[in-house]
Amino acid sequence: MDKQVNRGSLEMIAAMLISGTIGWLVMLSGLPVIDVVFWRCVFAAVTLLLVCACMGLLRPGLLTRVTLLLAVASGLAIVGNWLLLFASYSRASIAIGTAVYNVQPFMLVGLAAIFLGEKLTLQKLAWLSVSFLGMLAIVGAHGSQEQGGGDYLLGIGLALGAAFLYAIAALIIKKLTGVPPHLIALIQVSVGVLVLAPLVDLSSLAHGEQVWSILITLGVVHTGGMYVLLYGAIQKLPTALTGALSFIYPVAAIAVDWIAFDHRLSMLQWLGVAAILLAAAGMQQGWGLRIEGWRRVGQ
């Protein structure tokens, strides 16, 4: 069992570190966001098709008409999520976009309360308040940005939109219990190919060797390979450990943004980022406060 947990931990760490470099490759490509997402979906679809074939997941009977439609709907949300998140990078920076994106657990809680009838506890509301204060700190720091304040606020809005679409996708996926996750991922990226193909200028394919290397890496490694590592880790790890290790992703993205693009956060932005990540971690791990002599209780 310990070996399984250790292996799952290594897979999760690798998946999160890979995810943390996505923004760097997106910016390095220099391509329009639609082109980046389209080619990411193309190369990811090829990779996941091979993975699903090797795992025997292409046999009939795994999907009903309803589950297929739900998977397609989640794909539309995921592709929209990528478009908005990638667009936020050039406006608010990778670090800020990624930090703001991590409010999505709270959006999922809200959507689950509305549509699934899940209980909204005082503990979750408390962490939501901490996250909201972090958002206010980040929004209030726009005056110190090199970009125009309007661009910075637009970047934050795009990241929030991406988080909302991810929460919708997660809510839909909750209805797909029993459907292999690798197959869901294949459907999602295939939807991206079909939806974005009419919007991409396929006549101008001479991007250069470096750009194609970036696009292939985004599709094969940062999508196909990352999904395989992530889902493998989720199957091996306790939920609490999975949630804890997931915070390697925003930390890695912030570090990459600083190293690759020298984007340094102001003190107010650091406070905002810390508040959002602390709140998300607190909610996922079930941390809380019990008013009994002001003693903190851990769960």
Short mmCIF file of N, CA and C in Angstrom, two decimals, residues 157-297:
data_model
loop_
_atom_site.label_atom_id
_atom_site.label_comp_id
_atom_site.label_asym_id
_atom_site.label_seq_id
_atom_site.Cartn_x
_atom_site.Cartn_y
_atom_site.Cartn_z
N GLY A 157 -10.73 39.06 -14.89
CA GLY A 157 -12.06 38.63 -15.30
C GLY A 157 -12.02 37.37 -16.15
N LEU A 158 -11.04 37.29 -17.05
CA LEU A 158 -10.90 36.09 -17.89
C LEU A 158 -10.55 34.86 -17.05
N ALA A 159 -9.67 35.05 -16.06
CA ALA A 159 -9.31 33.94 -15.18
C ALA A 159 -10.52 33.48 -14.36
N LEU A 160 -11.32 34.43 -13.91
CA LEU A 160 -12.54 34.07 -13.18
C LEU A 160 -13.52 33.32 -14.08
N GLY A 161 -13.63 33.77 -15.33
CA GLY A 161 -14.48 33.06 -16.29
C GLY A 161 -13.99 31.65 -16.53
N ALA A 162 -12.66 31.49 -16.63
CA ALA A 162 -12.08 30.16 -16.80
C ALA A 162 -12.39 29.26 -15.61
N ALA A 163 -12.28 29.83 -14.41
CA ALA A 163 -12.59 29.06 -13.20
C ALA A 163 -14.05 28.63 -13.18
N PHE A 164 -14.93 29.52 -13.61
CA PHE A 164 -16.36 29.20 -13.63
C PHE A 164 -16.65 28.06 -14.60
N LEU A 165 -16.04 28.10 -15.78
CA LEU A 165 -16.24 27.04 -16.76
C LEU A 165 -15.66 25.71 -16.28
N TYR A 166 -14.54 25.78 -15.58
CA TYR A 166 -13.97 24.55 -15.02
C TYR A 166 -14.91 23.95 -13.97
N ALA A 167 -15.50 24.82 -13.15
CA ALA A 167 -16.45 24.35 -12.13
C ALA A 167 -17.66 23.70 -12.79
N ILE A 168 -18.13 24.27 -13.90
CA ILE A 168 -19.25 23.67 -14.63
C ILE A 168 -18.85 22.29 -15.17
N ALA A 169 -17.64 22.21 -15.74
CA ALA A 169 -17.16 20.91 -16.25
C ALA A 169 -17.08 19.89 -15.13
N ALA A 170 -16.57 20.29 -13.98
CA ALA A 170 -16.45 19.38 -12.85
C ALA A 170 -17.82 18.92 -12.36
N LEU A 171 -18.79 19.84 -12.40
CA LEU A 171 -20.15 19.50 -11.98
C LEU A 171 -20.75 18.46 -12.93
N ILE A 172 -20.51 18.64 -14.23
CA ILE A 172 -21.02 17.69 -15.22
C ILE A 172 -20.36 16.33 -15.04
N ILE A 173 -19.03 16.35 -14.80
CA ILE A 173 -18.28 15.10 -14.67
C ILE A 173 -18.75 14.30 -13.46
N LYS A 174 -19.29 14.99 -12.45
CA LYS A 174 -19.85 14.28 -11.30
C LYS A 174 -20.97 13.32 -11.73
N LYS A 175 -21.61 13.65 -12.86
CA LYS A 175 -22.70 12.81 -13.38
C LYS A 175 -22.17 11.65 -14.23
N LEU A 176 -20.86 11.60 -14.44
CA LEU A 176 -20.28 10.59 -15.32
C LEU A 176 -19.58 9.48 -14.54
N THR A 177 -20.06 9.22 -13.34
CA THR A 177 -19.49 8.14 -12.52
C THR A 177 -19.55 6.81 -13.28
N GLY A 178 -18.42 6.14 -13.34
CA GLY A 178 -18.37 4.86 -14.03
C GLY A 178 -17.79 4.95 -15.42
N VAL A 179 -17.72 6.17 -15.98
CA VAL A 179 -17.11 6.34 -17.30
C VAL A 179 -15.61 6.54 -17.10
N PRO A 180 -14.76 5.76 -17.77
CA PRO A 180 -13.31 5.89 -17.59
C PRO A 180 -12.84 7.32 -17.85
N PRO A 181 -12.06 7.91 -16.93
CA PRO A 181 -11.64 9.31 -17.07
C PRO A 181 -10.82 9.58 -18.32
N HIS A 182 -10.00 8.60 -18.74
CA HIS A 182 -9.21 8.80 -19.96
C HIS A 182 -10.11 8.94 -21.18
N LEU A 183 -11.22 8.22 -21.19
CA LEU A 183 -12.17 8.32 -22.29
C LEU A 183 -12.88 9.67 -22.27
N ILE A 184 -13.20 10.17 -21.07
CA ILE A 184 -13.81 11.50 -20.94
C ILE A 184 -12.85 12.55 -21.50
N ALA A 185 -11.57 12.44 -21.13
CA ALA A 185 -10.56 13.40 -21.61
C ALA A 185 -10.44 13.35 -23.14
N LEU A 186 -10.48 12.15 -23.71
CA LEU A 186 -10.42 12.01 -25.17
C LEU A 186 -11.60 12.71 -25.82
N ILE A 187 -12.79 12.53 -25.28
CA ILE A 187 -13.98 13.19 -25.83
C ILE A 187 -13.84 14.71 -25.71
N GLN A 188 -13.34 15.18 -24.59
CA GLN A 188 -13.21 16.62 -24.38
C GLN A 188 -12.28 17.27 -25.40
N VAL A 189 -11.10 16.69 -25.62
CA VAL A 189 -10.18 17.31 -26.57
C VAL A 189 -10.67 17.13 -28.00
N SER A 190 -11.39 16.04 -28.27
CA SER A 190 -11.96 15.85 -29.61
C SER A 190 -13.02 16.91 -29.89
N VAL A 191 -13.80 17.26 -28.87
CA VAL A 191 -14.77 18.35 -29.00
C VAL A 191 -14.04 19.65 -29.33
N GLY A 192 -12.90 19.86 -28.67
CA GLY A 192 -12.11 21.06 -28.94
C GLY A 192 -11.66 21.14 -30.39
N VAL A 193 -11.23 20.02 -30.93
CA VAL A 193 -10.80 19.98 -32.34
C VAL A 193 -11.96 20.38 -33.25
N LEU A 194 -13.12 19.79 -33.04
CA LEU A 194 -14.27 20.02 -33.91
C LEU A 194 -14.79 21.46 -33.79
N VAL A 195 -14.83 21.98 -32.57
CA VAL A 195 -15.39 23.31 -32.35
C VAL A 195 -14.45 24.41 -32.85
N LEU A 196 -13.16 24.23 -32.65
CA LEU A 196 -12.21 25.30 -32.97
C LEU A 196 -11.69 25.25 -34.41
N ALA A 197 -11.83 24.10 -35.07
CA ALA A 197 -11.31 23.97 -36.44
C ALA A 197 -11.82 25.08 -37.37
N PRO A 198 -13.12 25.45 -37.34
CA PRO A 198 -13.57 26.52 -38.25
C PRO A 198 -13.00 27.89 -37.90
N LEU A 199 -12.46 28.05 -36.69
CA LEU A 199 -11.98 29.37 -36.24
C LEU A 199 -10.47 29.54 -36.44
N VAL A 200 -9.79 28.46 -36.83
CA VAL A 200 -8.34 28.50 -36.98
C VAL A 200 -7.98 28.69 -38.44
N ASP A 201 -6.96 29.51 -38.68
CA ASP A 201 -6.49 29.73 -40.04
C ASP A 201 -5.52 28.61 -40.40
N LEU A 202 -6.07 27.52 -40.95
CA LEU A 202 -5.26 26.35 -41.26
C LEU A 202 -4.35 26.56 -42.47
N SER A 203 -4.57 27.66 -43.20
CA SER A 203 -3.74 27.90 -44.39
C SER A 203 -2.35 28.39 -44.01
N SER A 204 -2.21 28.98 -42.81
CA SER A 204 -0.90 29.51 -42.40
C SER A 204 -0.28 28.57 -41.37
N LEU A 205 0.24 27.46 -41.87
CA LEU A 205 0.80 26.44 -40.98
C LEU A 205 2.30 26.54 -40.80
N ALA A 206 2.94 27.49 -41.49
CA ALA A 206 4.39 27.61 -41.41
C ALA A 206 4.79 28.40 -40.16
N HIS A 207 4.59 27.79 -38.99
CA HIS A 207 4.90 28.49 -37.74
C HIS A 207 6.38 28.41 -37.38
N GLY A 208 7.09 27.48 -37.95
CA GLY A 208 8.49 27.31 -37.58
C GLY A 208 8.67 26.10 -36.68
N GLU A 209 9.86 25.56 -36.69
CA GLU A 209 10.13 24.32 -35.95
C GLU A 209 9.94 24.49 -34.46
N GLN A 210 10.38 25.62 -33.89
CA GLN A 210 10.26 25.82 -32.45
C GLN A 210 8.79 25.88 -32.01
N VAL A 211 7.97 26.58 -32.79
CA VAL A 211 6.56 26.70 -32.44
C VAL A 211 5.87 25.35 -32.49
N TRP A 212 6.17 24.55 -33.52
CA TRP A 212 5.55 23.23 -33.62
C TRP A 212 6.00 22.34 -32.46
N SER A 213 7.26 22.49 -32.06
CA SER A 213 7.73 21.72 -30.91
C SER A 213 6.94 22.07 -29.66
N ILE A 214 6.65 23.36 -29.49
CA ILE A 214 5.87 23.82 -28.34
C ILE A 214 4.45 23.25 -28.39
N LEU A 215 3.82 23.33 -29.56
CA LEU A 215 2.45 22.86 -29.71
C LEU A 215 2.34 21.34 -29.48
N ILE A 216 3.30 20.59 -30.02
CA ILE A 216 3.30 19.14 -29.82
C ILE A 216 3.50 18.81 -28.35
N THR A 217 4.41 19.54 -27.70
CA THR A 217 4.67 19.32 -26.28
C THR A 217 3.42 19.62 -25.45
N LEU A 218 2.73 20.71 -25.78
CA LEU A 218 1.50 21.05 -25.07
C LEU A 218 0.44 19.95 -25.21
N GLY A 219 0.34 19.38 -26.39
CA GLY A 219 -0.66 18.36 -26.62
C GLY A 219 -0.29 17.01 -26.06
N VAL A 220 0.94 16.56 -26.35
CA VAL A 220 1.36 15.21 -25.96
C VAL A 220 1.72 15.14 -24.48
N VAL A 221 2.57 16.06 -24.02
CA VAL A 221 3.07 16.00 -22.65
C VAL A 221 2.12 16.69 -21.67
N HIS A 222 1.77 17.96 -21.98
CA HIS A 222 1.02 18.77 -21.02
C HIS A 222 -0.49 18.49 -21.01
N THR A 223 -0.95 17.65 -21.93
CA THR A 223 -2.37 17.27 -21.91
C THR A 223 -2.50 15.75 -21.82
N GLY A 224 -2.09 15.05 -22.88
CA GLY A 224 -2.20 13.59 -22.87
C GLY A 224 -1.43 12.95 -21.74
N GLY A 225 -0.14 13.23 -21.67
CA GLY A 225 0.69 12.65 -20.61
C GLY A 225 0.28 13.10 -19.23
N MET A 226 -0.06 14.37 -19.10
CA MET A 226 -0.46 14.90 -17.79
C MET A 226 -1.74 14.25 -17.30
N TYR A 227 -2.71 14.04 -18.20
CA TYR A 227 -3.96 13.37 -17.82
C TYR A 227 -3.68 11.95 -17.34
N VAL A 228 -2.79 11.22 -18.03
CA VAL A 228 -2.47 9.85 -17.64
C VAL A 228 -1.86 9.83 -16.23
N LEU A 229 -0.91 10.74 -15.98
CA LEU A 229 -0.29 10.83 -14.65
C LEU A 229 -1.32 11.22 -13.59
N LEU A 230 -2.13 12.23 -13.91
CA LEU A 230 -3.10 12.74 -12.94
C LEU A 230 -4.13 11.68 -12.55
N TYR A 231 -4.72 11.03 -13.55
CA TYR A 231 -5.74 10.03 -13.25
C TYR A 231 -5.15 8.80 -12.57
N GLY A 232 -3.90 8.46 -12.94
CA GLY A 232 -3.23 7.37 -12.26
C GLY A 232 -3.00 7.69 -10.79
N ALA A 233 -2.64 8.95 -10.51
CA ALA A 233 -2.41 9.37 -9.12
C ALA A 233 -3.71 9.38 -8.33
N ILE A 234 -4.77 9.89 -8.93
CA ILE A 234 -6.06 9.97 -8.24
C ILE A 234 -6.55 8.60 -7.82
N GLN A 235 -6.27 7.59 -8.64
CA GLN A 235 -6.71 6.23 -8.33
C GLN A 235 -5.91 5.62 -7.18
N LYS A 236 -4.72 6.15 -6.91
CA LYS A 236 -3.84 5.55 -5.89
C LYS A 236 -3.83 6.31 -4.57
N LEU A 237 -4.21 7.59 -4.59
CA LEU A 237 -4.02 8.44 -3.41
C LEU A 237 -5.32 8.71 -2.65
N PRO A 238 -5.22 8.92 -1.35
CA PRO A 238 -6.38 9.41 -0.59
C PRO A 238 -6.75 10.81 -1.08
N THR A 239 -8.02 11.15 -0.96
CA THR A 239 -8.50 12.44 -1.47
C THR A 239 -7.76 13.61 -0.83
N ALA A 240 -7.51 13.53 0.47
CA ALA A 240 -6.83 14.63 1.17
C ALA A 240 -5.43 14.87 0.61
N LEU A 241 -4.69 13.80 0.33
CA LEU A 241 -3.35 13.93 -0.20
C LEU A 241 -3.38 14.45 -1.63
N THR A 242 -4.35 14.00 -2.41
CA THR A 242 -4.51 14.51 -3.78
C THR A 242 -4.74 16.02 -3.76
N GLY A 243 -5.62 16.48 -2.87
CA GLY A 243 -5.90 17.91 -2.76
C GLY A 243 -4.69 18.70 -2.33
N ALA A 244 -3.92 18.15 -1.38
CA ALA A 244 -2.73 18.85 -0.89
C ALA A 244 -1.68 19.00 -1.99
N LEU A 245 -1.43 17.92 -2.73
CA LEU A 245 -0.41 17.95 -3.78
C LEU A 245 -0.83 18.81 -4.97
N SER A 246 -2.14 19.04 -5.13
CA SER A 246 -2.61 19.84 -6.27
C SER A 246 -2.12 21.28 -6.18
N PHE A 247 -1.72 21.73 -4.99
CA PHE A 247 -1.27 23.11 -4.84
C PHE A 247 0.17 23.31 -5.30
N ILE A 248 0.81 22.23 -5.73
CA ILE A 248 2.11 22.37 -6.39
C ILE A 248 1.93 23.13 -7.70
N TYR A 249 0.78 22.93 -8.36
CA TYR A 249 0.54 23.58 -9.66
C TYR A 249 0.62 25.11 -9.59
N PRO A 250 -0.17 25.80 -8.75
CA PRO A 250 -0.06 27.26 -8.73
C PRO A 250 1.30 27.75 -8.26
N VAL A 251 1.91 27.05 -7.30
CA VAL A 251 3.24 27.46 -6.83
C VAL A 251 4.26 27.35 -7.96
N ALA A 252 4.19 26.25 -8.72
CA ALA A 252 5.10 26.07 -9.86
C ALA A 252 4.86 27.14 -10.92
N ALA A 253 3.60 27.46 -11.20
CA ALA A 253 3.27 28.47 -12.21
C ALA A 253 3.81 29.84 -11.81
N ILE A 254 3.68 30.19 -10.53
CA ILE A 254 4.19 31.48 -10.04
C ILE A 254 5.72 31.52 -10.16
N ALA A 255 6.39 30.41 -9.82
CA ALA A 255 7.84 30.34 -9.92
C ALA A 255 8.30 30.45 -11.37
N VAL A 256 7.61 29.76 -12.27
CA VAL A 256 7.96 29.80 -13.70
C VAL A 256 7.77 31.22 -14.24
N ASP A 257 6.70 31.87 -13.85
CA ASP A 257 6.44 33.24 -14.31
C ASP A 257 7.56 34.18 -13.87
N TRP A 258 8.04 33.99 -12.68
CA TRP A 258 9.12 34.83 -12.14
C TRP A 258 10.44 34.53 -12.86
N ILE A 259 10.77 33.23 -13.03
CA ILE A 259 12.05 32.85 -13.63
C ILE A 259 12.08 33.17 -15.13
N ALA A 260 11.00 32.83 -15.84
CA ALA A 260 11.00 32.96 -17.30
C ALA A 260 10.73 34.39 -17.77
N PHE A 261 9.84 35.10 -17.05
CA PHE A 261 9.42 36.43 -17.53
C PHE A 261 9.71 37.55 -16.54
N ASP A 262 10.35 37.22 -15.42
CA ASP A 262 10.71 38.21 -14.41
C ASP A 262 9.50 39.02 -13.95
N HIS A 263 8.34 38.35 -13.85
CA HIS A 263 7.14 39.00 -13.33
C HIS A 263 7.14 38.89 -11.81
N ARG A 264 7.40 39.99 -11.15
CA ARG A 264 7.47 40.00 -9.69
C ARG A 264 6.17 40.57 -9.13
N LEU A 265 5.64 39.90 -8.14
CA LEU A 265 4.40 40.34 -7.54
C LEU A 265 4.66 41.39 -6.46
N SER A 266 3.74 42.33 -6.34
CA SER A 266 3.81 43.30 -5.26
C SER A 266 3.39 42.64 -3.95
N MET A 267 3.65 43.31 -2.84
CA MET A 267 3.28 42.74 -1.55
C MET A 267 1.78 42.49 -1.46
N LEU A 268 0.98 43.44 -1.99
CA LEU A 268 -0.47 43.29 -1.94
C LEU A 268 -0.91 42.09 -2.77
N GLN A 269 -0.27 41.89 -3.92
CA GLN A 269 -0.59 40.74 -4.75
C GLN A 269 -0.21 39.43 -4.07
N TRP A 270 0.96 39.42 -3.41
CA TRP A 270 1.37 38.22 -2.67
C TRP A 270 0.35 37.88 -1.59
N LEU A 271 -0.13 38.88 -0.89
CA LEU A 271 -1.13 38.65 0.16
C LEU A 271 -2.41 38.07 -0.45
N GLY A 272 -2.81 38.60 -1.61
CA GLY A 272 -4.01 38.09 -2.28
C GLY A 272 -3.84 36.66 -2.73
N VAL A 273 -2.69 36.36 -3.35
CA VAL A 273 -2.41 35.00 -3.81
C VAL A 273 -2.41 34.04 -2.62
N ALA A 274 -1.72 34.43 -1.54
CA ALA A 274 -1.64 33.57 -0.36
C ALA A 274 -3.02 33.31 0.24
N ALA A 275 -3.87 34.34 0.27
CA ALA A 275 -5.21 34.18 0.84
C ALA A 275 -6.04 33.21 0.01
N ILE A 276 -5.98 33.32 -1.33
CA ILE A 276 -6.75 32.43 -2.20
C ILE A 276 -6.28 30.99 -2.05
N LEU A 277 -4.95 30.77 -2.09
CA LEU A 277 -4.44 29.41 -1.99
C LEU A 277 -4.70 28.81 -0.61
N LEU A 278 -4.57 29.64 0.44
CA LEU A 278 -4.86 29.16 1.79
C LEU A 278 -6.33 28.76 1.92
N ALA A 279 -7.21 29.59 1.37
CA ALA A 279 -8.64 29.31 1.45
C ALA A 279 -8.99 28.04 0.68
N ALA A 280 -8.44 27.90 -0.52
CA ALA A 280 -8.72 26.69 -1.31
C ALA A 280 -8.20 25.44 -0.61
N ALA A 281 -6.99 25.55 -0.04
CA ALA A 281 -6.43 24.41 0.69
C ALA A 281 -7.27 24.10 1.92
N GLY A 282 -7.67 25.14 2.64
CA GLY A 282 -8.46 24.94 3.84
C GLY A 282 -9.78 24.25 3.56
N MET A 283 -10.42 24.63 2.46
CA MET A 283 -11.71 24.01 2.14
C MET A 283 -11.53 22.56 1.68
N GLN A 284 -10.52 22.32 0.83
CA GLN A 284 -10.30 20.97 0.32
C GLN A 284 -9.86 20.02 1.42
N GLN A 285 -9.07 20.52 2.37
CA GLN A 285 -8.55 19.66 3.43
C GLN A 285 -9.49 19.59 4.64
N GLY A 286 -10.53 20.43 4.64
CA GLY A 286 -11.48 20.39 5.74
C GLY A 286 -10.99 21.07 7.00
N TRP A 287 -10.06 22.02 6.85
CA TRP A 287 -9.60 22.75 8.02
C TRP A 287 -10.72 23.62 8.57
N GLY A 288 -10.73 23.81 9.86
CA GLY A 288 -11.78 24.65 10.44
C GLY A 288 -11.37 25.19 11.79
N LEU A 289 -12.23 26.04 12.35
CA LEU A 289 -12.00 26.61 13.68
C LEU A 289 -13.18 26.27 14.56
N ARG A 290 -12.90 25.81 15.76
CA ARG A 290 -13.96 25.53 16.71
C ARG A 290 -13.78 26.48 17.89
N ILE A 291 -14.80 27.22 18.21
CA ILE A 291 -14.69 28.22 19.26
C ILE A 291 -14.79 27.53 20.62
N GLU A 292 -13.69 26.94 21.04
CA GLU A 292 -13.58 26.34 22.35
C GLU A 292 -12.21 26.73 22.87
N GLY A 293 -12.14 27.89 23.51
CA GLY A 293 -10.85 28.37 23.95
C GLY A 293 -9.98 28.77 22.79
N TRP A 294 -10.60 29.08 21.61
CA TRP A 294 -9.88 29.50 20.40
C TRP A 294 -8.85 28.47 19.97
N ARG A 295 -9.16 27.20 20.19
CA ARG A 295 -8.23 26.15 19.77
C ARG A 295 -8.54 25.76 18.34
N ARG A 296 -7.48 25.60 17.55
CA ARG A 296 -7.64 25.19 16.16
C ARG A 296 -7.76 23.68 16.11
N VAL A 297 -8.68 23.21 15.33
CA VAL A 297 -8.82 21.77 15.17
C VAL A 297 -8.49 21.39 13.75
#
